[in-house]
Amino acid sequence: ITTPIDVVKTRMQSNPDKYKSLLPATATIIKEEGAQALTKGLVPTLVGYGIEGALKFGIYEVSKPLAVLAFQRLNNKLNRSGKAGALPFLLASIMAGAVASLVLVPMESTRIRMVTDASFEGIGLLRGLGKLIDEAGLVQTLTVGLGAMLAKQVPYTFGKQVSFDVVAKFLYGILNNPSQSTASLAETISKSFSPEFIKWTVSVLSAMIASVMACLMSQPGDVILTETYKGGDGDATKKRGLAEVSSTIFARNSDDGVVLALTGFFTGLQARFVHVGMIITSQLVIYDLVKQLL
């Protein structure tokens, strides 16, 4: 469902001079290449993010209680009281994001080349992967751009998973353990709505806030990732590291000042808000409801 928006976002990041905003960029792609161009990279997206999602949610849920237990034991050893707060969640999200990055590198590399490189026109996932391996070798295909992927996935996972848990906990705290200032509001809500509706509302609100946080925190990494993998630069693209790619993005608008140069790392944000918002909100609502059922 969100692949067309992802295609437009990738084009905006890879060629910002031509594709300046969401709707005009979409119209340009359809006019020049047809509506079918908006489905480019669909298979790598399905395969890569399907596996990535399963790993990310699974590893985060397994790692979270282990991290909390480790911090509790550390506090006991050091004779310290108090809670670790969101720090165990942060560590769990870093682990989940790092593992997901390893899986996504070849899939995302193939997807971006399909969207940005004319030589990948009309080829499928397996042929695309084979072409990358022919160009750079197996090891480089599986690892090139890992720094860029981590720069995107770790903040993305933290923004999504941790902010969702924190916001949901905060909202449930207002409803279940209200303070004097919120007691009347909590009582009114409890009397006016069913418990199922309240759970659904908390899940949706938490997921929407989490989608905004994840999008903002990972947007620079997403732009770096597109610049790393985009076609048209030959072997030079594969040899550039995280720092060099970041310098390239910064230099595009550096003549106009530091602030405008930094805005280059937020190219395509409008499209990505729509793309990420739809994905994360639906993912996290289902995730929370399944957790409650279990």
PDB file of C-alpha atoms in Angstrom:
ATOM      1  CA  ILE A   1       0.000   0.000   0.000  1.00  0.00           C
ATOM      2  CA  THR A   2       2.764   2.458   0.914  1.00  0.00           C
ATOM      3  CA  THR A   3       5.258   1.441  -1.800  1.00  0.00           C
ATOM      4  CA  PRO A   4       4.215   4.274  -4.190  1.00  0.00           C
ATOM      5  CA  ILE A   5       4.912   6.846  -1.474  1.00  0.00           C
ATOM      6  CA  ASP A   6       8.251   5.179  -0.778  1.00  0.00           C
ATOM      7  CA  VAL A   7       9.145   5.389  -4.483  1.00  0.00           C
ATOM      8  CA  VAL A   8       8.327   9.104  -4.577  1.00  0.00           C
ATOM      9  CA  LYS A   9      10.261   9.726  -1.359  1.00  0.00           C
ATOM     10  CA  THR A  10      13.324   7.920  -2.720  1.00  0.00           C
ATOM     11  CA  ARG A  11      13.229   9.912  -5.951  1.00  0.00           C
ATOM     12  CA  MET A  12      12.946  13.164  -3.985  1.00  0.00           C
ATOM     13  CA  GLN A  13      16.017  12.225  -1.942  1.00  0.00           C
ATOM     14  CA  SER A  14      18.106  10.964  -4.861  1.00  0.00           C
ATOM     15  CA  ASN A  15      17.263  13.849  -7.218  1.00  0.00           C
ATOM     16  CA  PRO A  16      15.974  16.791  -5.150  1.00  0.00           C
ATOM     17  CA  ASP A  17      16.404  19.269  -8.020  1.00  0.00           C
ATOM     18  CA  LYS A  18      13.867  17.427 -10.162  1.00  0.00           C
ATOM     19  CA  TYR A  19      11.492  16.019  -7.545  1.00  0.00           C
ATOM     20  CA  LYS A  20      10.803  18.854  -5.137  1.00  0.00           C
ATOM     21  CA  SER A  21       7.611  17.890  -3.282  1.00  0.00           C
ATOM     22  CA  LEU A  22       5.223  14.969  -2.882  1.00  0.00           C
ATOM     23  CA  LEU A  23       2.375  15.674  -5.307  1.00  0.00           C
ATOM     24  CA  PRO A  24       4.392  17.294  -8.155  1.00  0.00           C
ATOM     25  CA  ALA A  25       6.969  14.498  -7.905  1.00  0.00           C
ATOM     26  CA  THR A  26       4.235  11.861  -8.107  1.00  0.00           C
ATOM     27  CA  ALA A  27       2.727  13.573 -11.154  1.00  0.00           C
ATOM     28  CA  THR A  28       6.152  13.766 -12.857  1.00  0.00           C
ATOM     29  CA  ILE A  29       6.842  10.061 -12.334  1.00  0.00           C
ATOM     30  CA  ILE A  30       3.422   9.034 -13.671  1.00  0.00           C
ATOM     31  CA  LYS A  31       3.726  11.375 -16.674  1.00  0.00           C
ATOM     32  CA  GLU A  32       7.223  10.224 -17.649  1.00  0.00           C
ATOM     33  CA  GLU A  33       7.137   6.532 -16.719  1.00  0.00           C
ATOM     34  CA  GLY A  34       3.519   5.555 -16.162  1.00  0.00           C
ATOM     35  CA  ALA A  35       1.679   4.655 -12.966  1.00  0.00           C
ATOM     36  CA  GLN A  36       3.407   1.250 -12.815  1.00  0.00           C
ATOM     37  CA  ALA A  37       6.653   3.046 -11.930  1.00  0.00           C
ATOM     38  CA  LEU A  38       5.198   3.691  -8.480  1.00  0.00           C
ATOM     39  CA  THR A  39       5.450  -0.045  -7.707  1.00  0.00           C
ATOM     40  CA  LYS A  40       9.199  -0.292  -8.338  1.00  0.00           C
ATOM     41  CA  GLY A  41      10.994  -2.155  -5.572  1.00  0.00           C
ATOM     42  CA  LEU A  42       7.796  -3.774  -4.292  1.00  0.00           C
ATOM     43  CA  VAL A  43       9.246  -7.284  -3.909  1.00  0.00           C
ATOM     44  CA  PRO A  44      12.421  -6.246  -2.021  1.00  0.00           C
ATOM     45  CA  THR A  45      10.190  -4.144   0.220  1.00  0.00           C
ATOM     46  CA  LEU A  46       7.874  -7.070   0.985  1.00  0.00           C
ATOM     47  CA  VAL A  47      10.680  -9.561   1.578  1.00  0.00           C
ATOM     48  CA  GLY A  48      13.121  -7.262   3.371  1.00  0.00           C
ATOM     49  CA  TYR A  49      10.716  -5.449   5.655  1.00  0.00           C
ATOM     50  CA  GLY A  50       8.665  -8.590   6.303  1.00  0.00           C
ATOM     51  CA  ILE A  51      11.710 -10.358   7.755  1.00  0.00           C
ATOM     52  CA  GLU A  52      12.959  -7.145   9.357  1.00  0.00           C
ATOM     53  CA  GLY A  53       9.646  -6.516  11.107  1.00  0.00           C
ATOM     54  CA  ALA A  54       9.470 -10.026  12.521  1.00  0.00           C
ATOM     55  CA  LEU A  55      13.043  -9.839  13.804  1.00  0.00           C
ATOM     56  CA  LYS A  56      12.694  -6.331  15.176  1.00  0.00           C
ATOM     57  CA  PHE A  57       9.518  -6.894  17.176  1.00  0.00           C
ATOM     58  CA  GLY A  58      10.699 -10.327  18.337  1.00  0.00           C
ATOM     59  CA  ILE A  59      14.164  -9.258  19.435  1.00  0.00           C
ATOM     60  CA  TYR A  60      12.839  -6.106  21.106  1.00  0.00           C
ATOM     61  CA  GLU A  61      10.260  -8.032  23.135  1.00  0.00           C
ATOM     62  CA  VAL A  62      12.805 -10.674  24.178  1.00  0.00           C
ATOM     63  CA  SER A  63      15.569  -8.173  24.954  1.00  0.00           C
ATOM     64  CA  LYS A  64      13.428  -5.725  26.908  1.00  0.00           C
ATOM     65  CA  PRO A  65      12.820  -7.857  30.054  1.00  0.00           C
ATOM     66  CA  LEU A  66      16.424  -9.108  29.934  1.00  0.00           C
ATOM     67  CA  ALA A  67      17.706  -5.530  29.889  1.00  0.00           C
ATOM     68  CA  VAL A  68      15.393  -4.550  32.756  1.00  0.00           C
ATOM     69  CA  LEU A  69      16.596  -7.560  34.785  1.00  0.00           C
ATOM     70  CA  ALA A  70      20.243  -6.696  34.089  1.00  0.00           C
ATOM     71  CA  PHE A  71      19.733  -3.124  35.324  1.00  0.00           C
ATOM     72  CA  GLN A  72      17.949  -4.378  38.453  1.00  0.00           C
ATOM     73  CA  ARG A  73      20.840  -6.702  39.262  1.00  0.00           C
ATOM     74  CA  LEU A  74      23.341  -3.922  38.623  1.00  0.00           C
ATOM     75  CA  ASN A  75      21.454  -1.609  40.980  1.00  0.00           C
ATOM     76  CA  ASN A  76      21.401  -4.334  43.649  1.00  0.00           C
ATOM     77  CA  LYS A  77      25.151  -4.876  43.308  1.00  0.00           C
ATOM     78  CA  LEU A  78      25.827  -1.168  43.601  1.00  0.00           C
ATOM     79  CA  ASN A  79      23.272  -0.788  46.416  1.00  0.00           C
ATOM     80  CA  ARG A  80      21.372   1.801  44.410  1.00  0.00           C
ATOM     81  CA  SER A  81      17.642   2.352  44.486  1.00  0.00           C
ATOM     82  CA  GLY A  82      15.382   3.721  41.796  1.00  0.00           C
ATOM     83  CA  LYS A  83      14.307   2.604  38.366  1.00  0.00           C
ATOM     84  CA  ALA A  84      16.363   2.569  35.186  1.00  0.00           C
ATOM     85  CA  GLY A  85      13.603   4.396  33.292  1.00  0.00           C
ATOM     86  CA  ALA A  86      13.699   4.087  29.523  1.00  0.00           C
ATOM     87  CA  LEU A  87      17.367   3.034  29.369  1.00  0.00           C
ATOM     88  CA  PRO A  88      16.671  -0.747  29.166  1.00  0.00           C
ATOM     89  CA  PHE A  89      14.159  -0.037  26.383  1.00  0.00           C
ATOM     90  CA  LEU A  90      16.831   1.982  24.580  1.00  0.00           C
ATOM     91  CA  LEU A  91      19.322  -0.897  24.744  1.00  0.00           C
ATOM     92  CA  ALA A  92      16.707  -3.383  23.563  1.00  0.00           C
ATOM     93  CA  SER A  93      15.806  -1.135  20.626  1.00  0.00           C
ATOM     94  CA  ILE A  94      19.484  -0.760  19.660  1.00  0.00           C
ATOM     95  CA  MET A  95      19.889  -4.539  19.592  1.00  0.00           C
ATOM     96  CA  ALA A  96      16.724  -4.998  17.537  1.00  0.00           C
ATOM     97  CA  GLY A  97      17.635  -2.230  15.108  1.00  0.00           C
ATOM     98  CA  ALA A  98      21.174  -3.545  14.635  1.00  0.00           C
ATOM     99  CA  VAL A  99      20.030  -7.075  13.794  1.00  0.00           C
ATOM    100  CA  ALA A 100      17.351  -5.758  11.442  1.00  0.00           C
ATOM    101  CA  SER A 101      19.985  -3.663   9.656  1.00  0.00           C
ATOM    102  CA  LEU A 102      21.991  -6.751   8.732  1.00  0.00           C
ATOM    103  CA  VAL A 103      18.955  -8.271   7.019  1.00  0.00           C
ATOM    104  CA  LEU A 104      17.910  -5.062   5.285  1.00  0.00           C
ATOM    105  CA  VAL A 105      21.227  -4.063   3.687  1.00  0.00           C
ATOM    106  CA  PRO A 106      20.958  -6.207   0.505  1.00  0.00           C
ATOM    107  CA  MET A 107      17.165  -5.744   0.240  1.00  0.00           C
ATOM    108  CA  GLU A 108      17.246  -1.969   0.593  1.00  0.00           C
ATOM    109  CA  SER A 109      20.247  -1.694  -1.717  1.00  0.00           C
ATOM    110  CA  THR A 110      18.329  -3.602  -4.398  1.00  0.00           C
ATOM    111  CA  ARG A 111      15.142  -1.585  -3.846  1.00  0.00           C
ATOM    112  CA  ILE A 112      16.854   1.787  -4.135  1.00  0.00           C
ATOM    113  CA  ARG A 113      18.730   0.766  -7.279  1.00  0.00           C
ATOM    114  CA  MET A 114      15.428  -0.429  -8.803  1.00  0.00           C
ATOM    115  CA  VAL A 115      13.881   2.968  -8.086  1.00  0.00           C
ATOM    116  CA  THR A 116      16.821   5.187  -9.088  1.00  0.00           C
ATOM    117  CA  ASP A 117      18.954   3.263 -11.610  1.00  0.00           C
ATOM    118  CA  ALA A 118      17.739   2.773 -15.201  1.00  0.00           C
ATOM    119  CA  SER A 119      19.961  -0.305 -15.586  1.00  0.00           C
ATOM    120  CA  PHE A 120      17.781  -2.068 -13.011  1.00  0.00           C
ATOM    121  CA  GLU A 121      14.612  -1.326 -14.982  1.00  0.00           C
ATOM    122  CA  GLY A 122      12.239  -4.279 -15.198  1.00  0.00           C
ATOM    123  CA  ILE A 123      14.336  -6.806 -13.290  1.00  0.00           C
ATOM    124  CA  GLY A 124      13.151  -8.735 -10.253  1.00  0.00           C
ATOM    125  CA  LEU A 125      14.606  -9.226  -6.795  1.00  0.00           C
ATOM    126  CA  LEU A 126      16.802 -12.227  -7.576  1.00  0.00           C
ATOM    127  CA  ARG A 127      18.196 -10.710 -10.771  1.00  0.00           C
ATOM    128  CA  GLY A 128      18.725  -7.421  -8.956  1.00  0.00           C
ATOM    129  CA  LEU A 129      20.675  -9.130  -6.163  1.00  0.00           C
ATOM    130  CA  GLY A 130      22.657 -11.070  -8.764  1.00  0.00           C
ATOM    131  CA  LYS A 131      23.513  -7.835 -10.567  1.00  0.00           C
ATOM    132  CA  LEU A 132      24.737  -6.253  -7.337  1.00  0.00           C
ATOM    133  CA  ILE A 133      26.868  -9.309  -6.577  1.00  0.00           C
ATOM    134  CA  ASP A 134      28.346  -9.185 -10.098  1.00  0.00           C
ATOM    135  CA  GLU A 135      29.199  -5.510  -9.613  1.00  0.00           C
ATOM    136  CA  ALA A 136      30.636  -5.594  -6.103  1.00  0.00           C
ATOM    137  CA  GLY A 137      30.957  -9.182  -4.906  1.00  0.00           C
ATOM    138  CA  LEU A 138      28.940 -11.093  -2.313  1.00  0.00           C
ATOM    139  CA  VAL A 139      30.559  -9.710   0.835  1.00  0.00           C
ATOM    140  CA  GLN A 140      30.241  -6.078  -0.246  1.00  0.00           C
ATOM    141  CA  THR A 141      26.639  -6.583  -1.378  1.00  0.00           C
ATOM    142  CA  LEU A 142      25.763  -7.918   2.075  1.00  0.00           C
ATOM    143  CA  THR A 143      27.655  -5.266   4.035  1.00  0.00           C
ATOM    144  CA  VAL A 144      28.073  -2.057   2.010  1.00  0.00           C
ATOM    145  CA  GLY A 145      26.125   0.802   3.549  1.00  0.00           C
ATOM    146  CA  LEU A 146      25.771  -0.949   6.909  1.00  0.00           C
ATOM    147  CA  GLY A 147      26.761   2.270   8.699  1.00  0.00           C
ATOM    148  CA  ALA A 148      24.076   4.174   6.804  1.00  0.00           C
ATOM    149  CA  MET A 149      21.538   1.461   7.588  1.00  0.00           C
ATOM    150  CA  LEU A 150      22.393   1.600  11.287  1.00  0.00           C
ATOM    151  CA  ALA A 151      22.108   5.403  11.176  1.00  0.00           C
ATOM    152  CA  LYS A 152      18.530   4.931  10.007  1.00  0.00           C
ATOM    153  CA  GLN A 153      17.358   1.759  11.739  1.00  0.00           C
ATOM    154  CA  VAL A 154      18.621   2.314  15.297  1.00  0.00           C
ATOM    155  CA  PRO A 155      16.957   5.751  15.737  1.00  0.00           C
ATOM    156  CA  TYR A 156      13.904   4.447  13.850  1.00  0.00           C
ATOM    157  CA  THR A 157      13.529   1.445  16.165  1.00  0.00           C
ATOM    158  CA  PHE A 158      14.114   3.553  19.263  1.00  0.00           C
ATOM    159  CA  GLY A 159      11.648   6.201  18.126  1.00  0.00           C
ATOM    160  CA  LYS A 160       9.032   3.614  17.256  1.00  0.00           C
ATOM    161  CA  GLN A 161       9.242   1.026  20.011  1.00  0.00           C
ATOM    162  CA  VAL A 162      10.389   3.060  22.993  1.00  0.00           C
ATOM    163  CA  SER A 163       8.216   6.125  22.453  1.00  0.00           C
ATOM    164  CA  PHE A 164       5.202   3.848  21.910  1.00  0.00           C
ATOM    165  CA  ASP A 165       5.837   2.036  25.197  1.00  0.00           C
ATOM    166  CA  VAL A 166       6.475   5.274  27.088  1.00  0.00           C
ATOM    167  CA  VAL A 167       3.429   7.126  25.706  1.00  0.00           C
ATOM    168  CA  ALA A 168       1.101   4.137  26.195  1.00  0.00           C
ATOM    169  CA  LYS A 169       2.349   3.707  29.777  1.00  0.00           C
ATOM    170  CA  PHE A 170       1.809   7.419  30.421  1.00  0.00           C
ATOM    171  CA  LEU A 171      -1.763   7.367  29.071  1.00  0.00           C
ATOM    172  CA  TYR A 172      -2.689   4.211  30.966  1.00  0.00           C
ATOM    173  CA  GLY A 173      -1.162   5.779  34.087  1.00  0.00           C
ATOM    174  CA  ILE A 174      -3.485   8.782  33.757  1.00  0.00           C
ATOM    175  CA  LEU A 175      -6.499   6.489  33.415  1.00  0.00           C
ATOM    176  CA  ASN A 176      -5.619   3.807  35.978  1.00  0.00           C
ATOM    177  CA  ASN A 177      -3.694   5.824  38.588  1.00  0.00           C
ATOM    178  CA  PRO A 178      -4.879   9.407  38.168  1.00  0.00           C
ATOM    179  CA  SER A 179      -3.529  12.281  40.209  1.00  0.00           C
ATOM    180  CA  GLN A 180      -5.810  14.816  41.877  1.00  0.00           C
ATOM    181  CA  SER A 181      -5.692  17.051  38.815  1.00  0.00           C
ATOM    182  CA  THR A 182      -6.644  14.250  36.392  1.00  0.00           C
ATOM    183  CA  ALA A 183      -8.967  12.190  38.597  1.00  0.00           C
ATOM    184  CA  SER A 184     -12.188  13.762  37.320  1.00  0.00           C
ATOM    185  CA  LEU A 185     -11.091  13.407  33.688  1.00  0.00           C
ATOM    186  CA  ALA A 186     -10.150   9.747  34.189  1.00  0.00           C
ATOM    187  CA  GLU A 187     -13.478   9.048  35.892  1.00  0.00           C
ATOM    188  CA  THR A 188     -15.432  10.739  33.089  1.00  0.00           C
ATOM    189  CA  ILE A 189     -13.589   8.750  30.414  1.00  0.00           C
ATOM    190  CA  SER A 190     -14.086   5.462  32.294  1.00  0.00           C
ATOM    191  CA  LYS A 191     -17.822   6.058  32.608  1.00  0.00           C
ATOM    192  CA  SER A 192     -18.304   7.317  29.055  1.00  0.00           C
ATOM    193  CA  PHE A 193     -16.407   4.675  27.090  1.00  0.00           C
ATOM    194  CA  SER A 194     -15.984   0.913  27.182  1.00  0.00           C
ATOM    195  CA  PRO A 195     -12.616  -0.593  28.229  1.00  0.00           C
ATOM    196  CA  GLU A 196     -12.159  -1.955  24.681  1.00  0.00           C
ATOM    197  CA  PHE A 197     -12.627   1.491  23.138  1.00  0.00           C
ATOM    198  CA  ILE A 198     -10.197   3.033  25.651  1.00  0.00           C
ATOM    199  CA  LYS A 199      -7.556   0.407  24.831  1.00  0.00           C
ATOM    200  CA  TRP A 200      -8.044   1.001  21.118  1.00  0.00           C
ATOM    201  CA  THR A 201      -7.781   4.782  21.543  1.00  0.00           C
ATOM    202  CA  VAL A 202      -4.628   4.554  23.676  1.00  0.00           C
ATOM    203  CA  SER A 203      -3.040   2.235  21.102  1.00  0.00           C
ATOM    204  CA  VAL A 204      -3.862   4.534  18.179  1.00  0.00           C
ATOM    205  CA  LEU A 205      -2.718   7.728  19.933  1.00  0.00           C
ATOM    206  CA  SER A 206       0.509   6.108  21.142  1.00  0.00           C
ATOM    207  CA  ALA A 207       1.189   4.692  17.672  1.00  0.00           C
ATOM    208  CA  MET A 208       0.611   8.047  15.962  1.00  0.00           C
ATOM    209  CA  ILE A 209       3.006   9.822  18.329  1.00  0.00           C
ATOM    210  CA  ALA A 210       5.545   7.016  17.891  1.00  0.00           C
ATOM    211  CA  SER A 211       5.328   7.304  14.097  1.00  0.00           C
ATOM    212  CA  VAL A 212       6.160  11.016  14.250  1.00  0.00           C
ATOM    213  CA  MET A 213       9.083  10.406  16.615  1.00  0.00           C
ATOM    214  CA  ALA A 214      10.461   7.540  14.526  1.00  0.00           C
ATOM    215  CA  CYS A 215      10.187   9.544  11.319  1.00  0.00           C
ATOM    216  CA  LEU A 216      11.964  12.619  12.682  1.00  0.00           C
ATOM    217  CA  MET A 217      14.717  10.669  14.431  1.00  0.00           C
ATOM    218  CA  SER A 218      15.539   8.435  11.461  1.00  0.00           C
ATOM    219  CA  GLN A 219      15.052  10.902   8.592  1.00  0.00           C
ATOM    220  CA  PRO A 220      18.744  11.931   8.318  1.00  0.00           C
ATOM    221  CA  GLY A 221      19.718   8.252   8.227  1.00  0.00           C
ATOM    222  CA  ASP A 222      17.121   7.567   5.538  1.00  0.00           C
ATOM    223  CA  VAL A 223      18.519  10.344   3.321  1.00  0.00           C
ATOM    224  CA  ILE A 224      22.063   9.044   3.885  1.00  0.00           C
ATOM    225  CA  LEU A 225      20.902   5.537   2.962  1.00  0.00           C
ATOM    226  CA  THR A 226      19.384   6.671  -0.336  1.00  0.00           C
ATOM    227  CA  GLU A 227      22.518   8.654  -1.214  1.00  0.00           C
ATOM    228  CA  THR A 228      24.649   5.600  -0.413  1.00  0.00           C
ATOM    229  CA  TYR A 229      22.727   3.178  -2.595  1.00  0.00           C
ATOM    230  CA  LYS A 230      21.333   5.298  -5.414  1.00  0.00           C
ATOM    231  CA  GLY A 231      22.302   4.449  -8.975  1.00  0.00           C
ATOM    232  CA  GLY A 232      24.123   6.588 -11.489  1.00  0.00           C
ATOM    233  CA  ASP A 233      27.447   7.018  -9.696  1.00  0.00           C
ATOM    234  CA  GLY A 234      29.048   3.726 -10.666  1.00  0.00           C
ATOM    235  CA  ASP A 235      31.487   2.072  -8.283  1.00  0.00           C
ATOM    236  CA  ALA A 236      32.123   5.361  -6.487  1.00  0.00           C
ATOM    237  CA  THR A 237      28.815   4.982  -4.666  1.00  0.00           C
ATOM    238  CA  LYS A 238      29.880   1.706  -3.114  1.00  0.00           C
ATOM    239  CA  LYS A 239      33.224   3.041  -1.892  1.00  0.00           C
ATOM    240  CA  ARG A 240      31.856   6.042  -0.002  1.00  0.00           C
ATOM    241  CA  GLY A 241      31.569   5.735   3.736  1.00  0.00           C
ATOM    242  CA  LEU A 242      29.064   7.288   6.110  1.00  0.00           C
ATOM    243  CA  ALA A 243      31.107  10.463   6.656  1.00  0.00           C
ATOM    244  CA  GLU A 244      31.714  11.065   2.958  1.00  0.00           C
ATOM    245  CA  VAL A 245      28.065  10.546   2.031  1.00  0.00           C
ATOM    246  CA  SER A 246      27.000  12.891   4.834  1.00  0.00           C
ATOM    247  CA  SER A 247      29.445  15.516   3.539  1.00  0.00           C
ATOM    248  CA  THR A 248      27.968  15.203   0.049  1.00  0.00           C
ATOM    249  CA  ILE A 249      24.447  15.840   1.335  1.00  0.00           C
ATOM    250  CA  PHE A 250      25.614  18.768   3.485  1.00  0.00           C
ATOM    251  CA  ALA A 251      27.513  20.329   0.576  1.00  0.00           C
ATOM    252  CA  ARG A 252      24.439  20.585  -1.669  1.00  0.00           C
ATOM    253  CA  ASN A 253      23.172  23.676   0.131  1.00  0.00           C
ATOM    254  CA  SER A 254      26.286  24.679   2.069  1.00  0.00           C
ATOM    255  CA  ASP A 255      26.633  27.937   0.112  1.00  0.00           C
ATOM    256  CA  ASP A 256      23.313  29.089   1.593  1.00  0.00           C
ATOM    257  CA  GLY A 257      24.398  28.630   5.193  1.00  0.00           C
ATOM    258  CA  VAL A 258      24.585  25.881   7.797  1.00  0.00           C
ATOM    259  CA  VAL A 259      20.857  25.755   8.517  1.00  0.00           C
ATOM    260  CA  LEU A 260      19.884  25.237   4.883  1.00  0.00           C
ATOM    261  CA  ALA A 261      22.707  22.727   4.465  1.00  0.00           C
ATOM    262  CA  LEU A 262      21.299  20.693   7.346  1.00  0.00           C
ATOM    263  CA  THR A 263      17.830  20.725   5.787  1.00  0.00           C
ATOM    264  CA  GLY A 264      19.272  18.455   3.100  1.00  0.00           C
ATOM    265  CA  PHE A 265      19.112  15.644   5.650  1.00  0.00           C
ATOM    266  CA  PHE A 266      15.339  16.100   5.825  1.00  0.00           C
ATOM    267  CA  THR A 267      14.652  15.908   2.085  1.00  0.00           C
ATOM    268  CA  GLY A 268      11.462  13.961   1.398  1.00  0.00           C
ATOM    269  CA  LEU A 269      10.186  14.385   4.956  1.00  0.00           C
ATOM    270  CA  GLN A 270       6.656  15.189   3.780  1.00  0.00           C
ATOM    271  CA  ALA A 271       6.396  11.948   1.818  1.00  0.00           C
ATOM    272  CA  ARG A 272       8.024   9.986   4.600  1.00  0.00           C
ATOM    273  CA  PHE A 273       5.579  11.307   7.207  1.00  0.00           C
ATOM    274  CA  VAL A 274       2.771   9.768   5.146  1.00  0.00           C
ATOM    275  CA  HIS A 275       4.717   6.586   4.421  1.00  0.00           C
ATOM    276  CA  VAL A 276       6.030   5.952   7.935  1.00  0.00           C
ATOM    277  CA  GLY A 277       2.862   7.198   9.608  1.00  0.00           C
ATOM    278  CA  MET A 278       0.716   4.628   7.807  1.00  0.00           C
ATOM    279  CA  ILE A 279       3.146   1.771   8.422  1.00  0.00           C
ATOM    280  CA  ILE A 280       3.986   2.402  12.074  1.00  0.00           C
ATOM    281  CA  THR A 281       0.481   3.292  13.195  1.00  0.00           C
ATOM    282  CA  SER A 282      -0.982   0.100  11.720  1.00  0.00           C
ATOM    283  CA  GLN A 283       1.958  -2.021  12.948  1.00  0.00           C
ATOM    284  CA  LEU A 284       1.899  -0.778  16.515  1.00  0.00           C
ATOM    285  CA  VAL A 285      -1.873  -0.899  16.928  1.00  0.00           C
ATOM    286  CA  ILE A 286      -1.889  -4.555  15.848  1.00  0.00           C
ATOM    287  CA  TYR A 287       1.210  -5.213  17.979  1.00  0.00           C
ATOM    288  CA  ASP A 288      -0.398  -3.723  21.097  1.00  0.00           C
ATOM    289  CA  LEU A 289      -3.713  -5.496  20.611  1.00  0.00           C
ATOM    290  CA  VAL A 290      -2.007  -8.861  20.104  1.00  0.00           C
ATOM    291  CA  LYS A 291       0.091  -8.272  23.247  1.00  0.00           C
ATOM    292  CA  GLN A 292      -3.073  -7.559  25.234  1.00  0.00           C
ATOM    293  CA  LEU A 293      -4.736 -10.725  23.909  1.00  0.00           C
ATOM    294  CA  LEU A 294      -1.702 -12.799  24.872  1.00  0.00           C
TER     295      LEU A 294
END
